[in-house]
XYZ file of C-alpha atoms in Angstrom:
475
model
C -199.554 4.583 -126.041
C -202.171 4.095 -123.331
C -202.097 1.694 -120.416
C -204.389 -1.017 -121.807
C -203.915 -0.722 -125.590
C -202.498 -4.246 -125.974
C -204.825 -6.332 -123.821
C -206.178 -8.120 -126.933
C -202.920 -10.063 -126.918
C -204.230 -11.903 -123.822
C -207.763 -12.543 -125.157
C -207.820 -16.220 -124.175
C -206.423 -15.587 -120.674
C -208.589 -15.284 -117.575
C -208.710 -11.611 -116.609
C -210.796 -11.780 -113.430
C -211.912 -14.295 -110.852
C -214.665 -12.849 -108.674
C -215.582 -13.719 -105.109
C -218.319 -16.076 -106.342
C -215.623 -18.046 -108.218
C -216.815 -16.878 -111.639
C -214.107 -16.356 -114.251
C -214.012 -13.792 -117.055
C -211.640 -13.792 -120.009
C -209.823 -10.757 -121.360
C -211.847 -11.174 -124.576
C -215.207 -10.928 -122.776
C -213.969 -8.114 -120.553
C -212.847 -6.060 -123.570
C -216.131 -6.494 -125.438
C -218.137 -4.879 -122.635
C -215.352 -2.467 -121.677
C -215.205 -1.024 -125.184
C -219.003 -0.859 -125.417
C -219.044 1.260 -122.272
C -216.163 3.376 -123.570
C -218.079 4.183 -126.773
C -221.117 5.272 -124.750
C -219.047 7.667 -122.667
C -216.807 8.983 -125.447
C -213.354 10.536 -125.596
C -212.264 13.228 -123.138
C -215.541 13.230 -121.240
C -215.267 13.766 -117.465
C -216.607 10.828 -115.471
C -216.770 10.008 -111.767
C -216.114 6.299 -111.218
C -217.043 4.986 -107.767
C -214.670 2.151 -106.911
C -215.053 -1.350 -105.574
C -213.149 -4.605 -106.004
C -215.380 -6.303 -108.543
C -215.327 -7.530 -112.136
C -217.734 -4.770 -113.114
C -215.479 -2.061 -111.687
C -212.446 -3.433 -113.518
C -214.408 -3.617 -116.755
C -215.460 0.036 -116.334
C -211.951 1.194 -115.494
C -210.362 -0.592 -118.463
C -213.041 0.640 -120.870
C -212.731 4.259 -119.775
C -208.927 4.248 -119.998
C -209.082 2.739 -123.490
C -211.703 5.309 -124.547
C -209.491 8.129 -123.183
C -212.210 9.409 -120.893
C -211.082 11.627 -117.991
C -211.620 9.540 -114.861
C -212.047 10.686 -111.271
C -211.584 7.595 -109.083
C -213.797 7.993 -106.019
C -213.569 6.007 -102.777
C -216.732 3.949 -102.313
C -217.010 4.915 -98.633
C -217.356 8.621 -99.391
C -220.348 10.270 -97.718
C -223.206 11.179 -100.048
C -223.028 14.905 -99.306
C -219.299 14.975 -99.969
C -219.795 13.180 -103.275
C -222.535 15.614 -104.250
C -220.193 18.495 -103.428
C -217.470 17.063 -105.672
C -219.948 16.433 -108.500
C -221.131 20.046 -108.388
C -217.533 21.266 -108.094
C -216.149 19.389 -111.149
C -219.365 19.036 -113.201
C -218.712 15.589 -114.755
C -220.617 14.487 -117.836
C -221.210 11.072 -116.237
C -221.282 9.315 -112.860
C -220.682 5.559 -112.871
C -221.556 3.873 -109.607
C -222.327 0.488 -108.039
C -226.082 0.183 -107.754
C -225.993 -0.262 -103.971
C -223.923 2.922 -103.637
C -226.206 5.169 -105.657
C -227.609 7.556 -103.076
C -227.170 10.893 -104.816
C -230.133 13.233 -104.442
C -229.122 15.090 -107.585
C -231.414 13.890 -110.386
C -229.490 12.341 -113.270
C -230.550 10.296 -116.280
C -229.708 6.583 -116.237
C -228.197 5.639 -119.616
C -226.574 2.234 -119.075
C -226.920 -0.746 -116.743
C -223.934 -3.081 -116.479
C -224.868 -6.592 -115.320
C -227.260 -4.979 -112.844
C -224.161 -4.164 -110.778
C -223.093 -0.724 -112.056
C -225.190 2.098 -113.461
C -224.087 4.946 -115.712
C -225.810 8.265 -115.114
C -225.637 11.259 -117.426
C -225.629 14.628 -115.678
C -227.203 17.851 -116.886
C -224.061 19.956 -116.520
C -223.112 22.061 -119.530
C -219.331 21.945 -119.638
C -217.189 22.971 -122.602
C -214.058 23.183 -120.484
C -210.986 22.141 -122.545
C -209.033 19.251 -121.025
C -205.334 18.532 -121.366
C -204.937 15.770 -123.947
C -202.689 13.496 -121.842
C -204.703 13.732 -118.603
C -205.948 10.211 -117.834
C -206.797 9.864 -114.167
C -207.483 11.941 -111.082
C -206.935 10.427 -107.657
C -207.470 11.844 -104.211
C -204.666 11.787 -101.653
C -207.120 12.291 -98.806
C -209.135 9.094 -98.849
C -212.870 9.713 -98.445
C -212.650 13.202 -96.896
C -214.281 14.811 -99.921
C -211.423 17.234 -100.484
C -211.577 18.834 -103.964
C -207.805 18.392 -104.345
C -206.856 15.597 -106.755
C -203.591 14.340 -108.228
C -203.509 14.522 -112.042
C -201.895 11.499 -113.695
C -201.140 11.096 -117.394
C -201.302 8.028 -119.609
C -197.499 7.887 -119.736
C -197.286 8.231 -115.917
C -199.460 5.153 -115.434
C -197.842 3.064 -118.163
C -194.285 3.873 -117.094
C -194.891 2.904 -113.478
C -196.870 -0.242 -114.303
C -194.126 -1.484 -116.661
C -191.375 -0.774 -114.119
C -193.206 -2.625 -111.333
C -194.029 -5.550 -113.600
C -190.361 -5.787 -114.527
C -189.006 -5.691 -110.972
C -191.493 -8.264 -109.706
C -191.160 -10.411 -112.842
C -194.944 -10.484 -113.249
C -196.214 -13.145 -115.665
C -199.587 -14.041 -117.120
C -199.790 -17.060 -114.800
C -199.665 -14.802 -111.723
C -202.852 -14.327 -109.735
C -202.971 -11.410 -107.246
C -205.853 -11.047 -104.801
C -207.190 -7.608 -103.874
C -206.654 -6.428 -100.290
C -207.062 -2.661 -100.828
C -209.544 -0.444 -102.641
C -208.633 0.593 -106.217
C -209.284 4.228 -105.264
C -206.070 3.902 -103.232
C -203.078 4.315 -105.540
C -201.197 1.266 -104.202
C -204.223 -0.962 -104.760
C -204.654 0.412 -108.280
C -200.950 -0.022 -109.017
C -201.204 -3.753 -108.306
C -204.111 -3.985 -110.748
C -202.322 -1.992 -113.481
C -199.033 -3.882 -113.281
C -200.755 -7.274 -113.514
C -203.247 -6.401 -116.244
C -200.534 -5.273 -118.663
C -198.978 -8.739 -118.298
C -202.216 -10.627 -118.862
C -202.435 -11.948 -115.304
C -205.656 -13.057 -113.587
C -206.848 -10.772 -110.779
C -208.953 -12.159 -107.947
C -211.375 -9.322 -107.194
C -213.100 -9.402 -103.812
C -214.683 -6.971 -101.397
C -214.155 -9.461 -98.589
C -211.979 -8.451 -95.664
C -208.979 -10.457 -94.485
C -210.980 -11.081 -91.310
C -213.626 -13.028 -93.239
C -213.329 -16.759 -93.797
C -214.553 -16.357 -97.364
C -211.489 -14.250 -98.218
C -209.179 -17.126 -97.311
C -211.471 -19.638 -98.972
C -211.146 -17.685 -102.232
C -207.411 -17.223 -101.659
C -206.797 -20.968 -101.341
C -209.292 -22.356 -103.854
C -208.305 -19.919 -106.592
C -204.571 -20.170 -105.924
C -203.600 -16.559 -105.196
C -199.903 -16.112 -105.950
C -199.392 -12.660 -104.437
C -200.943 -9.788 -102.503
C -199.906 -6.385 -101.207
C -200.514 -4.683 -97.919
C -200.068 -1.547 -95.852
C -198.664 -1.947 -92.300
C -202.141 -2.397 -90.783
C -202.788 -5.412 -93.014
C -199.693 -7.119 -91.653
C -200.886 -6.466 -88.109
C -204.113 -8.281 -89.018
C -202.158 -11.127 -90.602
C -200.135 -11.527 -87.425
C -203.306 -11.851 -85.350
C -204.612 -14.411 -87.832
C -201.418 -16.472 -87.392
C -200.518 -16.082 -91.051
C -197.320 -18.067 -90.501
C -199.368 -21.206 -89.822
C -201.504 -20.956 -92.961
C -201.050 -23.404 -95.815
C -200.872 -21.280 -98.974
C -198.985 -23.413 -101.504
C -199.402 -21.081 -104.508
C -198.172 -17.907 -102.787
C -194.978 -16.635 -104.477
C -194.365 -13.166 -103.060
C -195.764 -10.335 -100.943
C -195.294 -6.574 -101.306
C -195.506 -4.003 -98.519
C -195.939 -0.245 -98.981
C -198.252 2.525 -97.777
C -196.146 3.566 -94.770
C -193.276 2.428 -92.624
C -193.866 -0.958 -91.042
C -192.846 -1.633 -87.438
C -189.393 -3.208 -87.466
C -190.360 -6.081 -85.158
C -193.351 -6.876 -87.350
C -191.182 -6.657 -90.454
C -188.659 -9.075 -88.971
C -191.451 -11.468 -88.151
C -192.729 -11.473 -91.730
C -189.242 -11.838 -93.119
C -188.918 -15.036 -91.079
C -192.362 -16.225 -92.160
C -191.447 -15.575 -95.798
C -188.209 -17.559 -95.469
C -190.109 -20.437 -93.877
C -192.721 -20.417 -96.638
C -190.087 -19.870 -99.340
C -191.793 -16.758 -100.647
C -190.277 -13.376 -101.502
C -190.999 -10.263 -99.447
C -190.579 -6.842 -101.066
C -190.728 -3.477 -99.313
C -191.714 -0.589 -101.564
C -192.213 3.154 -101.265
C -194.486 5.471 -103.158
C -196.971 8.314 -103.253
C -200.014 8.962 -105.414
C -198.103 11.867 -106.978
C -195.623 9.336 -108.434
C -198.251 7.046 -110.011
C -197.466 5.762 -107.270
C -194.325 3.694 -106.642
C -190.823 5.150 -106.498
C -188.542 2.553 -104.931
C -188.159 -1.098 -104.096
C -186.113 -3.063 -101.587
C -185.327 -6.374 -103.241
C -186.093 -9.448 -101.143
C -182.428 -10.480 -101.304
C -181.418 -7.295 -99.424
C -184.251 -7.088 -96.925
C -182.406 -8.625 -93.957
C -179.185 -6.756 -94.645
C -181.007 -3.424 -95.048
C -183.829 -3.802 -92.533
C -186.064 -0.724 -92.413
C -184.919 0.607 -95.794
C -187.219 1.579 -98.673
C -184.494 0.383 -101.019
C -183.363 2.196 -104.141
C -185.335 4.155 -106.753
C -186.865 2.336 -109.704
C -184.934 2.333 -112.980
C -185.195 5.755 -114.585
C -185.987 7.445 -111.270
C -183.632 9.200 -108.872
C -183.729 10.213 -105.206
C -182.089 13.284 -103.711
C -182.005 14.625 -100.158
C -182.450 18.367 -99.596
C -181.970 20.461 -96.466
C -184.519 22.995 -95.185
C -183.053 25.615 -97.532
C -183.639 23.359 -100.552
C -179.938 22.689 -100.969
C -178.704 19.250 -101.965
C -177.234 17.124 -99.158
C -174.477 14.848 -100.447
C -173.181 13.583 -97.114
C -174.191 10.008 -96.281
C -176.613 9.340 -93.379
C -177.616 13.025 -93.202
C -181.335 13.640 -92.777
C -183.302 15.913 -95.099
C -186.385 15.932 -97.312
C -186.592 13.114 -99.850
C -186.963 14.427 -103.413
C -187.723 12.260 -106.450
C -187.376 12.654 -110.223
C -188.789 10.286 -112.828
C -191.241 9.883 -115.725
C -193.970 8.813 -113.304
C -194.262 12.222 -111.567
C -197.782 13.654 -111.820
C -198.908 16.496 -114.072
C -199.796 18.518 -110.979
C -202.821 19.011 -108.744
C -206.425 19.839 -109.588
C -208.443 21.883 -107.114
C -211.063 23.135 -109.574
C -212.330 22.393 -113.049
C -210.022 24.913 -114.724
C -207.003 22.919 -113.562
C -208.016 20.094 -115.934
C -206.861 22.081 -118.960
C -203.339 22.524 -117.603
C -200.505 20.270 -118.725
C -197.373 19.468 -116.805
C -196.895 21.971 -114.004
C -193.225 22.227 -114.960
C -192.106 20.629 -111.732
C -189.642 17.891 -112.603
C -189.001 17.176 -108.927
C -191.406 15.693 -106.421
C -190.808 16.958 -102.887
C -192.246 14.041 -100.942
C -192.579 15.693 -97.529
C -190.816 12.670 -96.034
C -187.574 13.002 -94.136
C -184.952 10.460 -95.165
C -181.300 9.511 -95.171
C -179.057 7.565 -97.570
C -176.479 5.036 -96.390
C -173.047 4.332 -97.859
C -174.466 1.696 -100.220
C -177.104 4.016 -101.688
C -180.077 2.578 -99.772
C -182.658 5.052 -98.487
C -184.450 5.125 -95.111
C -187.529 7.158 -94.146
C -187.029 8.827 -90.763
C -190.195 10.933 -90.388
C -192.629 13.425 -91.940
C -191.856 17.028 -92.760
C -195.433 18.246 -93.090
C -198.749 17.613 -91.411
C -199.863 14.411 -93.117
C -200.403 11.025 -91.570
C -201.423 7.643 -92.930
C -204.349 5.740 -91.447
C -204.540 2.163 -92.759
C -202.481 3.246 -95.756
C -204.689 6.242 -96.660
C -202.909 9.583 -96.452
C -204.821 12.292 -94.571
C -204.115 15.990 -94.220
C -204.381 17.039 -90.574
C -205.043 20.604 -91.700
C -207.937 19.540 -93.936
C -209.477 17.475 -91.124
C -209.259 20.436 -88.740
C -210.989 22.678 -91.258
C -213.808 20.211 -91.853
C -214.450 19.691 -88.137
C -214.543 23.463 -87.653
C -217.384 23.685 -90.200
C -219.639 21.743 -87.802
C -218.884 24.111 -84.940
C -215.912 22.616 -83.096
C -212.581 24.179 -82.324
C -210.333 21.284 -83.136
C -206.618 20.536 -83.305
C -205.210 17.358 -84.822
C -201.908 15.591 -84.333
C -200.849 12.096 -85.222
C -198.440 9.497 -86.411
C -198.657 6.265 -88.386
C -202.170 4.762 -87.970
C -202.992 7.038 -85.026
C -204.947 10.298 -85.036
C -205.097 12.459 -81.893
C -207.849 15.061 -81.749
C -207.993 17.845 -79.156
C -211.284 19.668 -78.511
C -212.795 21.857 -75.801
C -216.338 20.363 -75.940
C -216.257 17.665 -73.258
C -219.827 16.458 -73.913
C -219.291 15.850 -77.643
C -216.701 13.089 -77.514
C -219.100 10.310 -78.592
C -220.547 12.486 -81.323
C -217.104 13.134 -82.765
C -216.132 9.461 -82.660
C -219.151 8.738 -84.862
C -218.364 11.750 -87.053
C -214.811 10.580 -87.725
C -216.010 7.053 -88.470
C -218.683 8.248 -90.881
C -216.850 11.073 -92.636
C -213.209 9.973 -92.630
C -213.515 6.170 -92.253
C -211.372 6.325 -89.096
C -212.386 3.793 -86.458
C -211.998 4.065 -82.696
C -208.849 1.953 -82.560
C -207.038 4.551 -84.673
C -208.571 7.584 -82.932
C -207.927 9.351 -79.643
C -210.183 12.283 -78.694
C -208.795 14.444 -75.894
C -210.496 17.270 -73.995
C -208.561 20.444 -73.184
C -209.774 23.588 -71.398
C -208.490 25.769 -74.249
C -206.355 25.519 -77.369
C -202.886 26.889 -76.501
C -201.689 29.602 -78.895
C -198.841 32.089 -79.025
C -199.274 35.848 -79.339
C -199.468 35.533 -83.127
C -202.379 33.121 -82.844
C -200.364 30.064 -83.907
C -201.240 26.816 -82.160
C -198.645 25.522 -79.713
C -198.863 21.846 -80.588
C -196.109 20.881 -78.167
C -198.202 22.029 -75.169
C -201.404 20.152 -76.034
C -200.596 16.837 -74.358
C -199.670 18.603 -71.130
C -203.055 20.281 -70.709
C -205.394 17.363 -71.376
C -208.086 17.262 -68.695
C -207.713 14.059 -66.685
C -210.487 11.568 -67.168
C -211.106 12.799 -70.708
C -207.958 11.492 -72.423
C-alpha cells in the first residue's frame, strides 16, 4: 500500500486552504493529481521543487500515487547547484514553480498546472533500473546542493505517518498551517500525517513575521502547527502568549533541542491557552520521527525527547559499539523501526539498490536514558549542526568553500555556525556567499579571521585551538 491510496474516502472534505483563502476539495485535488501522475508515468525520476502551495501538494500527491521516483528539492537552492544535481541524477522530468524556473539547461515544457507549476521533460537517456519500493529522496543538507540523498520507501512513509497520526489523534476536522518547507522532512511529515486522515492543510509561503500569516491563521481556524527551536524564538518575540487563537488545539516541536527556559515558557503558555505541547525527535533517515514526549509528561520530564514510537526501539551504544544498559550513561543513540530508510543515494546507480541491510540507525546524537525509560539528547557525536531546523554537514560546507579558493574551517552548535578563514578582506564576501548558497543569515553566522589554520604534524586540524588564535578586531 502507498501513502495516499485511500484519499478518495475523503472526497467531499476540504484538502487545502491557500493563502488567498481559496479552498480545494480532496476530489478536485485528486482529479488533477492523477492527471499529472499519468503524464509522468510509473518509476520515472522527477525533480520536484518545493513550496507551500496547493499546486505543490497536488503535484506531490499525484506523483506518489503514480509511483514516480521523487527528488524533493529545496526551493531556495541556487540555480547552478540545481543544474549540477540534474546532470548528476539525470531525471526524466523537472517540475518547478514558474517563478523558480531559472535553469539554463534547455528542456521541453510538457504541462502547465494552473500557471503556477510547469513540468519540463529532459533529454537524458536513462534506462537505469530503480528499486521497486523507492518512493522519495530527500536531502539532509538543506539547499547546499550535496548529491547525497536519503532514500525512503512507500512503507517507510506510510508507517511513520500512521504512527504520528495515532499519537496526535489527528482527525479530518484538524487544520494544520505550514510553518516549514516541505523539502524539510519535519514539514513534510506534518503534511503526510494529516492528509492520510483527510484533514485540511492551510498552505502558505508567508513567514510568521508577516501579518498575513496570522490573518490566515485566525480567519481559517488553524488547529495546530509545528516548529523548530528558531520558530519558538520568533513566537516569543511576537508575544505569542498574548495572541487570541481560539481554534488552536496543540503544538509540536522538533528539529533540534529547544532551550530549556524557552521550553518552560511555552509549557506555561500552553497551559494558559489550554492547548497541548508535544516535543518530538527525528531525522530524515527515519522518515522522519522516532519519538514523542506526551504533553502529560512534559513538565515532569523537561528536556526529554520522550520514548520511541510504537514499533520502534532506542538503544545506547558506547564508542566501541557495545550496548550500554546502565541508566543515565551517555552514548550514541541508536534506533530500530520500520521507518528506517533504505539507505543513501550519492549517484544514480544507488537508485537500483534496495534496503542497505542496516536494521539500526546510528543517529550521531549522544543521549542518556533515565530510570523511567525517557531519553535525553546530550550532544552530537559527529560534525553536523542544525540551522533553523535544517541539518548541515560542517565537512561538506568546508569542502564547498574551498572550491572558491578559501582555506576554511567550520565549527558550530545549534543555530550557530562559526567559520574561520585567513583572508581578512573577504569577510563581507563570505557573508553574502553563505546567505546565497546555504541560506544562512548573519544572525546565525560568525566569520573569524585567523593568521593560519592550526594543524598537528599529521595535518589534522586542531579545532580546540582555533578560538584562541582569532585576530582581535576580526572576530
